[in-house]
Short mmCIF file of C-alpha atoms and ligand atoms in Angstrom, two decimals:
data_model
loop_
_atom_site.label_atom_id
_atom_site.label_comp_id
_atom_site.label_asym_id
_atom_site.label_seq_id
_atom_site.Cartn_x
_atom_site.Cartn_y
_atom_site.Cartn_z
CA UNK A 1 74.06 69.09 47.05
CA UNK A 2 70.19 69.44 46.16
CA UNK A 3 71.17 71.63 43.04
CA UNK A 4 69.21 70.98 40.45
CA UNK A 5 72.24 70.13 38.27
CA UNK A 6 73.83 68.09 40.98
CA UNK A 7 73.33 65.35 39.50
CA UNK A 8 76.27 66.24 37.08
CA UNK A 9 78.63 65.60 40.60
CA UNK A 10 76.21 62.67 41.89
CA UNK A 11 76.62 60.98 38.10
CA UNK A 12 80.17 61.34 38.53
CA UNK A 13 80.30 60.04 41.78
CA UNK A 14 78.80 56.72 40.31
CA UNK A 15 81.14 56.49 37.34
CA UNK A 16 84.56 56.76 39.77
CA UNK A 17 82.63 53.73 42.34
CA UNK A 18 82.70 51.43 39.34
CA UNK A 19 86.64 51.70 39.05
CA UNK A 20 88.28 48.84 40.50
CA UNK A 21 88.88 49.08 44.45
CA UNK A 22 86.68 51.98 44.45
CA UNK A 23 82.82 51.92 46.18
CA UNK A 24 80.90 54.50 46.53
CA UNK A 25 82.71 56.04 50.01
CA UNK A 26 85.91 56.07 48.09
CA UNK A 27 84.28 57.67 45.16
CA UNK A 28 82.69 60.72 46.77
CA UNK A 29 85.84 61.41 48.66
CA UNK A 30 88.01 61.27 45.16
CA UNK A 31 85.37 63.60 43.64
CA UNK A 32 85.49 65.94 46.54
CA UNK A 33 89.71 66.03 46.46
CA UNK A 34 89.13 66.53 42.87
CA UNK A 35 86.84 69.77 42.83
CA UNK A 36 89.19 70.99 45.54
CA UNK A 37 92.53 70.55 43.24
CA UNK A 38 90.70 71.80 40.03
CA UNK A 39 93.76 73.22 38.54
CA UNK A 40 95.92 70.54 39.74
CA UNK A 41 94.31 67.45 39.52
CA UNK A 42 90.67 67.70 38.01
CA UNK A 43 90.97 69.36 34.68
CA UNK A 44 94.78 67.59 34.14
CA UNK A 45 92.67 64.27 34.81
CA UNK A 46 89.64 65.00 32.38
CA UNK A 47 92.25 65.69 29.40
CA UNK A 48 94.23 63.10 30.27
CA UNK A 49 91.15 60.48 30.33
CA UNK A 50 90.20 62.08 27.14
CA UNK A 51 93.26 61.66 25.43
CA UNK A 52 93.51 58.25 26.20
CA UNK A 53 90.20 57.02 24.99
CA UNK A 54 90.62 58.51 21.81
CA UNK A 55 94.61 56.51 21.74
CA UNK A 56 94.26 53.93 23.67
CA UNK A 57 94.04 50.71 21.68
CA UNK A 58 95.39 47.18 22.06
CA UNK A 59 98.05 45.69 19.77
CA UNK A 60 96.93 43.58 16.99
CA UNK A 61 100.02 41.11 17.35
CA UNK A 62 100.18 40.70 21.09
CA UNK A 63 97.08 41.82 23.16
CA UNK A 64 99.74 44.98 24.51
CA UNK A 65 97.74 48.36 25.20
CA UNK A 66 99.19 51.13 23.67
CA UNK A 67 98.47 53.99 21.19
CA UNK A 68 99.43 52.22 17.92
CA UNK A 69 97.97 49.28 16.40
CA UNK A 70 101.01 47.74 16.33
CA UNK A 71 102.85 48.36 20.34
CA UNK A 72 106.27 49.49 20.29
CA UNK A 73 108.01 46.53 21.78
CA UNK A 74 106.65 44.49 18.63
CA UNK A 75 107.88 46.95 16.12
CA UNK A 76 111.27 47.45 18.22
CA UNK A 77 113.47 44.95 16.06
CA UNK A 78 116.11 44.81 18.90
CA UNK A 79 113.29 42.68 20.70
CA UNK A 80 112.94 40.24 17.89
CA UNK A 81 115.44 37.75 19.73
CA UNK A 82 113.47 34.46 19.08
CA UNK A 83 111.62 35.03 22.67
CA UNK A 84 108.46 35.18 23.41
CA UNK A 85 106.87 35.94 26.85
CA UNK A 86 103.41 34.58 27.09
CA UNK A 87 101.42 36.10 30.17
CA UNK A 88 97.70 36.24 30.87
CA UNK A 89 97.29 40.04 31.07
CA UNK A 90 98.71 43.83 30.38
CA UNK A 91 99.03 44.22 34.41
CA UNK A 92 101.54 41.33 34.32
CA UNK A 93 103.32 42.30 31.00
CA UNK A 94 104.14 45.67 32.67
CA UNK A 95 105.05 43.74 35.65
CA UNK A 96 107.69 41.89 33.52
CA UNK A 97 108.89 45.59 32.27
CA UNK A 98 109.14 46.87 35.32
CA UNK A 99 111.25 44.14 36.43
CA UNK A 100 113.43 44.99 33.29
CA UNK A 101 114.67 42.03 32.94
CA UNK A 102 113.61 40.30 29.54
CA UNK A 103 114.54 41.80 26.61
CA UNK A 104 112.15 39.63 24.41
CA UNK A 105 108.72 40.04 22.98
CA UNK A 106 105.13 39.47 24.43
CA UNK A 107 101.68 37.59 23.99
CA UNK A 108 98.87 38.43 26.24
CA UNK A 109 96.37 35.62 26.44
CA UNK A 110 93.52 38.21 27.75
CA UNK A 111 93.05 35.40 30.68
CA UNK A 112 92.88 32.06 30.89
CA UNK A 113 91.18 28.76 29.46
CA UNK A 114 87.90 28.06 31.66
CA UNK A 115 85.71 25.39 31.30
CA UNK A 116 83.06 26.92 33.97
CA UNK A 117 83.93 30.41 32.03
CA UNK A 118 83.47 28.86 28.45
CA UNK A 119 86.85 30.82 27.85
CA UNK A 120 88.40 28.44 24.84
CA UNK A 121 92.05 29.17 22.83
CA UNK A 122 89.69 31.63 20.71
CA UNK A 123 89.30 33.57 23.03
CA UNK A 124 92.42 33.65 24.05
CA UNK A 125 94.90 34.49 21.18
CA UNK A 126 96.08 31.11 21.14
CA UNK A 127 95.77 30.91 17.72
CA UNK A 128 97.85 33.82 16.71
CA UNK A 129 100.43 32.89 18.81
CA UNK A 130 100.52 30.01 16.95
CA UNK A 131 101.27 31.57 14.30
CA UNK A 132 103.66 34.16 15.56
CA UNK A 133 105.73 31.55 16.65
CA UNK A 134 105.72 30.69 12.76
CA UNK A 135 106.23 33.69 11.08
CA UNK A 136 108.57 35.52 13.61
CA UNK A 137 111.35 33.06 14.13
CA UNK A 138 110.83 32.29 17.57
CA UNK A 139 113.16 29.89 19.26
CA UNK A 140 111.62 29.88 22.70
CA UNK A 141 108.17 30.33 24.31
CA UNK A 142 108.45 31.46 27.92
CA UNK A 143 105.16 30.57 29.84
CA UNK A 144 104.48 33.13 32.23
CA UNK A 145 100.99 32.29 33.90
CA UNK A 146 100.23 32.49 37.05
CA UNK A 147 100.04 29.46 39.07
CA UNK A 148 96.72 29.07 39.33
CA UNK A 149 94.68 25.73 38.55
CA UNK A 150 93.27 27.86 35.17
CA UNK A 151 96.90 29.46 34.47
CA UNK A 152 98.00 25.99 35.07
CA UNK A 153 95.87 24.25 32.37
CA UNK A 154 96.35 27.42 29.79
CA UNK A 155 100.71 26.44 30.33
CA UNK A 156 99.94 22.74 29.30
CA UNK A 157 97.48 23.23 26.58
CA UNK A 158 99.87 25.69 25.05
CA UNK A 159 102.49 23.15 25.78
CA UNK A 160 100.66 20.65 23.82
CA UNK A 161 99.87 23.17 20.77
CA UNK A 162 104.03 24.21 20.49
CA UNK A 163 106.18 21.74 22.06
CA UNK A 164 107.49 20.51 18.46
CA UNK A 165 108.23 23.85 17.02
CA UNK A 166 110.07 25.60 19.87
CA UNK A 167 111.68 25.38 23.30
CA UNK A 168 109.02 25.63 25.94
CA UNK A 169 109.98 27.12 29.34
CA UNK A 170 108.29 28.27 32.56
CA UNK A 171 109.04 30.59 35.37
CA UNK A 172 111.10 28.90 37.61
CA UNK A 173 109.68 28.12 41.40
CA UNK A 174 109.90 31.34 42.89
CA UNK A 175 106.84 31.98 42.03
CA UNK A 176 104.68 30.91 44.90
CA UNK A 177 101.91 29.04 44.97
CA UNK A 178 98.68 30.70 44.15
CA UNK A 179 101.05 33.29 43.50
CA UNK A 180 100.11 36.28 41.05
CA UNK A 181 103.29 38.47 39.16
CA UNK A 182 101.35 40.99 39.16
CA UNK A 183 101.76 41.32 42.91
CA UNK A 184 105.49 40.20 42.85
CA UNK A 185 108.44 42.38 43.81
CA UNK A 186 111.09 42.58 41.02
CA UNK A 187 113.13 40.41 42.36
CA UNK A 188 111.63 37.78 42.36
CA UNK A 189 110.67 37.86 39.31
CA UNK A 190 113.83 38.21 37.80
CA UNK A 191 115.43 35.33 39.85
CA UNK A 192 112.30 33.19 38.55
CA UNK A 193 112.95 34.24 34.91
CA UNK A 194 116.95 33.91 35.14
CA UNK A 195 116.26 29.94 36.84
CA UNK A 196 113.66 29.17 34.33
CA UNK A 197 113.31 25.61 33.16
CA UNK A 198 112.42 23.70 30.15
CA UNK A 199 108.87 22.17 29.89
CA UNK B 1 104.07 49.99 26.74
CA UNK B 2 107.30 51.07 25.47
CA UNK B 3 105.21 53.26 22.69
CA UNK B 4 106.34 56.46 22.03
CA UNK B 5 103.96 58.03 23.18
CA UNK B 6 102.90 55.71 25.66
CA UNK B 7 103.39 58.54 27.73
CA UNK B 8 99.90 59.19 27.65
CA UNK B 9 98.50 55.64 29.58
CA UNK B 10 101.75 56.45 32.41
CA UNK B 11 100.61 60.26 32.70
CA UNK B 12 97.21 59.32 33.27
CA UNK B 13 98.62 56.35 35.73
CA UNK B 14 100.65 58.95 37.52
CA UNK B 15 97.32 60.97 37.95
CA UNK B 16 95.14 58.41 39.32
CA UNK B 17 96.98 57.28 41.29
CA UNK B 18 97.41 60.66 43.52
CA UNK B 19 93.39 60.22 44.05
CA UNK B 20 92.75 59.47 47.79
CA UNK B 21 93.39 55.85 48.69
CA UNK B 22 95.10 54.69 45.36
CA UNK B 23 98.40 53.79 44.72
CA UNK B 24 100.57 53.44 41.73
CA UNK B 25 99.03 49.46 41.63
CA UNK B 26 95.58 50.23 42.09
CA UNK B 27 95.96 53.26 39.12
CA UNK B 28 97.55 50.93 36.94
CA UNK B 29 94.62 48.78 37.26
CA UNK B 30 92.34 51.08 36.92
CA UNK B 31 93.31 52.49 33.72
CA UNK B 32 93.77 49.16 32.51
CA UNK B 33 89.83 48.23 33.26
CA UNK B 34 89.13 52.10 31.73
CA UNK B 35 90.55 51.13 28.84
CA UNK B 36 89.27 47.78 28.68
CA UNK B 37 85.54 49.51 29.17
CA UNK B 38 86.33 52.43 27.05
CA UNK B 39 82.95 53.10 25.46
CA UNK B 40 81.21 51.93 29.24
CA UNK B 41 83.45 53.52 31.25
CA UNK B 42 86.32 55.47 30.12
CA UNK B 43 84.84 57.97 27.56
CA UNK B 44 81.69 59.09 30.48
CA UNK B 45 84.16 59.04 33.04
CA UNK B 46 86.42 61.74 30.99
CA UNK B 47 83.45 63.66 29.80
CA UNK B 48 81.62 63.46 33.48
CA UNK B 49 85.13 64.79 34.49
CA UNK B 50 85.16 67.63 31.86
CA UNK B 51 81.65 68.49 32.70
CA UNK B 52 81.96 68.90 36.24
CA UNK B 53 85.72 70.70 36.02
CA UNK B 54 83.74 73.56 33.96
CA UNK B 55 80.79 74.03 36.37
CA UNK B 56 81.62 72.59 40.45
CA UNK B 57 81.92 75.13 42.71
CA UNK B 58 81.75 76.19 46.22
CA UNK B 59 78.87 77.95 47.36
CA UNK B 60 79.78 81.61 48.22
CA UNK B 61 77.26 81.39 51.36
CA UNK B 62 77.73 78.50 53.05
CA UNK B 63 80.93 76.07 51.78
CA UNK B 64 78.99 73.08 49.99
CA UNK B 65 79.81 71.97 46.47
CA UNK B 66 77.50 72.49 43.76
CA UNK B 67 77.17 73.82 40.46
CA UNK B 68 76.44 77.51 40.78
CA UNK B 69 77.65 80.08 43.32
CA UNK B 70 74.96 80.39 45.94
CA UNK B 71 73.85 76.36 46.32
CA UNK B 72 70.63 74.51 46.39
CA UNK B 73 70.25 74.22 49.98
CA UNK B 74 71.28 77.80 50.99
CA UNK B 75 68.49 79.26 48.20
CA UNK B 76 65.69 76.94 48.98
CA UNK B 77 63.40 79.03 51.48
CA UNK B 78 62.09 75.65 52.98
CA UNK B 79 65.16 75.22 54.74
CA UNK B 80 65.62 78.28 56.67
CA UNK B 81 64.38 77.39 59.25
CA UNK B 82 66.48 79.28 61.76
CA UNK B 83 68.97 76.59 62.52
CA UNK B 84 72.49 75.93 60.82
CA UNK B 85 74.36 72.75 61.01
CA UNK B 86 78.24 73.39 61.38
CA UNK B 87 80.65 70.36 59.56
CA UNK B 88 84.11 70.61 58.94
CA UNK B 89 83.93 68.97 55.55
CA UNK B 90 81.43 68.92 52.69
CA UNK B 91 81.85 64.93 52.92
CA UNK B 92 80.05 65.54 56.38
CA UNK B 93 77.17 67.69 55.05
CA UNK B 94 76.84 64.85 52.43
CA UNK B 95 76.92 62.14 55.03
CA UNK B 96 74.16 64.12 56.91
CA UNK B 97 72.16 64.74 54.06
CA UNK B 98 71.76 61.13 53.34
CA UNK B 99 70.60 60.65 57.06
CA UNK B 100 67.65 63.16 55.72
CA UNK B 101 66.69 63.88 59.08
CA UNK B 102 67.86 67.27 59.49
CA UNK B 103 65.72 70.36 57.71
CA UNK B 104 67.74 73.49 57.98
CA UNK B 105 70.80 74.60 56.34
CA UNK B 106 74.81 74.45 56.66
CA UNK B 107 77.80 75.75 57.06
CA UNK B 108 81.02 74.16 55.79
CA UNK B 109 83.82 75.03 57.90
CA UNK B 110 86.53 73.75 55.28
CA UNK B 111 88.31 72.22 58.15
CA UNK B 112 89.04 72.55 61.69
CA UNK B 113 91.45 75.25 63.58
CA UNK B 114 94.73 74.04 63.79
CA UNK B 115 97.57 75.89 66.08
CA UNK B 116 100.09 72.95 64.12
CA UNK B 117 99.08 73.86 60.50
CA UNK B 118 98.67 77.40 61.35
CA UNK B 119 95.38 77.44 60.39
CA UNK B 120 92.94 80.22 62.02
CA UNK B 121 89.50 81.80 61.92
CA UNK B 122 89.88 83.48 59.14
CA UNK B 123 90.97 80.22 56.81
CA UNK B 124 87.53 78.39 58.23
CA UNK B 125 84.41 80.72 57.41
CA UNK B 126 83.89 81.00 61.35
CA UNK B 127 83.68 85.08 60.20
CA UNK B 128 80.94 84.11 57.85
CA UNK B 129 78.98 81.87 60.23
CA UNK B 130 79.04 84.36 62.37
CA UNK B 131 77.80 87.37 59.93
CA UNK B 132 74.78 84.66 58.79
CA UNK B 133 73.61 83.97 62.69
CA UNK B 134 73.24 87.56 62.31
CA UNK B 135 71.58 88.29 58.87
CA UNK B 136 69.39 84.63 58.43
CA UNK B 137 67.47 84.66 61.76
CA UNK B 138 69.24 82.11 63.28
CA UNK B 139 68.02 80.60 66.48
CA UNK B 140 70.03 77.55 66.73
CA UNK B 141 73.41 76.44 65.87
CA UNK B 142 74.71 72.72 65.77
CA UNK B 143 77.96 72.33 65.74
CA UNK B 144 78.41 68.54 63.95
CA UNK B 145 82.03 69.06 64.34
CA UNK B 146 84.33 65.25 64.50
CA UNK B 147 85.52 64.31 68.17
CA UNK B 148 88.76 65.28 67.68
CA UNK B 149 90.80 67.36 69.63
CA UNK B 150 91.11 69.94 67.03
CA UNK B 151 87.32 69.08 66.28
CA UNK B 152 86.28 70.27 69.58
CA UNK B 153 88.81 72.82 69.92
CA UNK B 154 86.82 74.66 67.26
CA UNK B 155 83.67 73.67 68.63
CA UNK B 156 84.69 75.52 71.54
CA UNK B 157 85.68 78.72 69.54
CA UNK B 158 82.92 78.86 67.55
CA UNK B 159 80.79 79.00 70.69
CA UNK B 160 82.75 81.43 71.79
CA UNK B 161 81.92 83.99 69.25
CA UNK B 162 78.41 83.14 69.42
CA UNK B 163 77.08 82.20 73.13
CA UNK B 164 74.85 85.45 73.60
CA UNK B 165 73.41 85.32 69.89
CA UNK B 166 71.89 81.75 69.50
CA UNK B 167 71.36 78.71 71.02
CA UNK B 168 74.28 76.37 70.37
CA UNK B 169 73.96 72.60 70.25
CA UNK B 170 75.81 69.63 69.33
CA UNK B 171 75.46 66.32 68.56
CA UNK B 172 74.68 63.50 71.20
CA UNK B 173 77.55 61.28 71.59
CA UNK B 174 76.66 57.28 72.12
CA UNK B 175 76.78 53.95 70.87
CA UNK B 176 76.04 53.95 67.35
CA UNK B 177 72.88 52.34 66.07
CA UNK B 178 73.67 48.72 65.53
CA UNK B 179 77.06 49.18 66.39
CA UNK B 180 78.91 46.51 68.49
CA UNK B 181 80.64 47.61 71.48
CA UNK B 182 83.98 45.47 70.78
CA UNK B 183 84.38 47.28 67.77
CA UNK B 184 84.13 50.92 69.23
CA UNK B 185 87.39 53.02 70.47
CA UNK B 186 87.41 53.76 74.15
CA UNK B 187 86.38 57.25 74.35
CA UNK B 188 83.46 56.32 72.34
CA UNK B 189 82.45 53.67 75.03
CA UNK B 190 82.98 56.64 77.99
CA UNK B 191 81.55 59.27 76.09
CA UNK B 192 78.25 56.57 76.06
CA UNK B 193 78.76 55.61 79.78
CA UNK B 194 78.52 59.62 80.84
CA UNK B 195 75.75 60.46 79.00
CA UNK B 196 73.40 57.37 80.35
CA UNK B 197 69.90 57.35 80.02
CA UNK B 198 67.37 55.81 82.10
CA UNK B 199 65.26 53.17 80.33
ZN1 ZN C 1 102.54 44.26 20.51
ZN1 ZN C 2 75.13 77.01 50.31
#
């Protein structure tokens, strides 16, 4: 350290501690591993980041991240089976593809609805969800949230918004309490999906 | 996902997550917030990456990472001051910087001898520490080496090579400042116990 252009590591240093799970003891030691495996690791890392910031971009019809503005699994037509999975974020749709288990389409709410939060169905893609279940022929709205007080509310003001234009359904107990999917093994979540239950 | 060439978001995923204490979990969620922050976070982060790829380097004299090939430390003339800290890592030089109690300069060992990993001398700059005692006036070495076996194994080595050319010192070994007894490891405790002082 105490080069004058140090402060091109020391910046970095402070851009890795704001990643999630990261501080800043976590960060110097990444940064250090990472000018140690240039070759291997650094430079592959820098043109991957790169790459994805100029790709990266969510899906206009269900809140997916991907590198179209459309996301594959909407423009896959073999996934346009009148289902729709509605979950609160990306971390939990690919939890729901890992699981492999659905063969439907998404709708990531970005969250949930919170009064303290002054997050409304705006802000939320409620709306065009709405909407989707119009135009796309949608039979059945699965209601993935977690089950949280918040995810809770989101389920039954969604409910309320739907229930006389499709079949409403829910993750089946399985899901425990407080539980989020994102932290779920597979299995469970496909025994919760296979047992779910109408609204 | 499911994009063709969502490839991208799961090869940069794949990378992450071999950074020091992240998994595939905590790399999936931190692309996720990258590409949530893209213009706060992602874009610097790649270019910060990019910058330092091109331009981190070890310095030829002494071990420490910095951007040109003799470092700040080893060419400012204020530091040599005839004594050389020995650390195994550069996170240790860092860590000791940041104490900014010490004035001299350092040698980074790169690591500690190991007779399991087959790693010698030769892979450690111990024959470069010893050529500098010799051609910077040194009149004291520290050896800030961990209290490991292999740690002090080295320790021992180093001092070795050196005992009629400089006096060799090494760090006091106690009760840290603030630290709570309950919470220290055993040998800490009877390394503390031995080395009583008399209030
Ligand atoms: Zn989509
Ligand atoms: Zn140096």
């Amino acid at each position: 350290m105490n080069d004058d252009s140090i402060s091109e590591i020391e910046h970095l240093i402070a851009l890795m501690a704001k990643l999630p799970g990261m501080g800043p003891r976590s960060a110097r030691r990444a940064v250090l591993h990472l000018i140690r495996k240039r070759a291997l690791l650094l430079t592959p890392l820098a043109e991957s980041l790169g790459q994805v910031a100029a790709s990266a971009r969510e899906c206009l019809n269900c809140g997916n991240v991907g590198t179209r503005d459309i996301c594959g699994i909407c423009t896959d037509e073999r996934r346009a089976n009148g289902e729709i999975c509605v979950v609160e974020t990306v971390s939990d749709l690919w939890a729901m593809e890992r699981a492999a288990s659905f063969k439907g389409r998404y709708h990531v709410l970005g969250g949930t609805l919170s009064a303290l939060d002054a997050i409304g169905p705006e802000d939320l893609r409620i709306p065009r969800l709405v909407d989707r279940v119009a135009s796309e022929g949608v039979r059945e709205v699965i209601l993935a949230l977690n089950a949280t007080i918040d995810g809770q509310t989101t389920a039954h003001y969604i409910a309320d918004q739907l229930e006389d234009q499709v079949q409403l359904t829910t993750l089946a107990q399985g899901v425990p309490i407080g539980g989020e999917l994102d932290y779920l093994d597979d299995g469970t979540i496909i025994a919760a999906l296979k047992a779910r239950k109408q609204l």
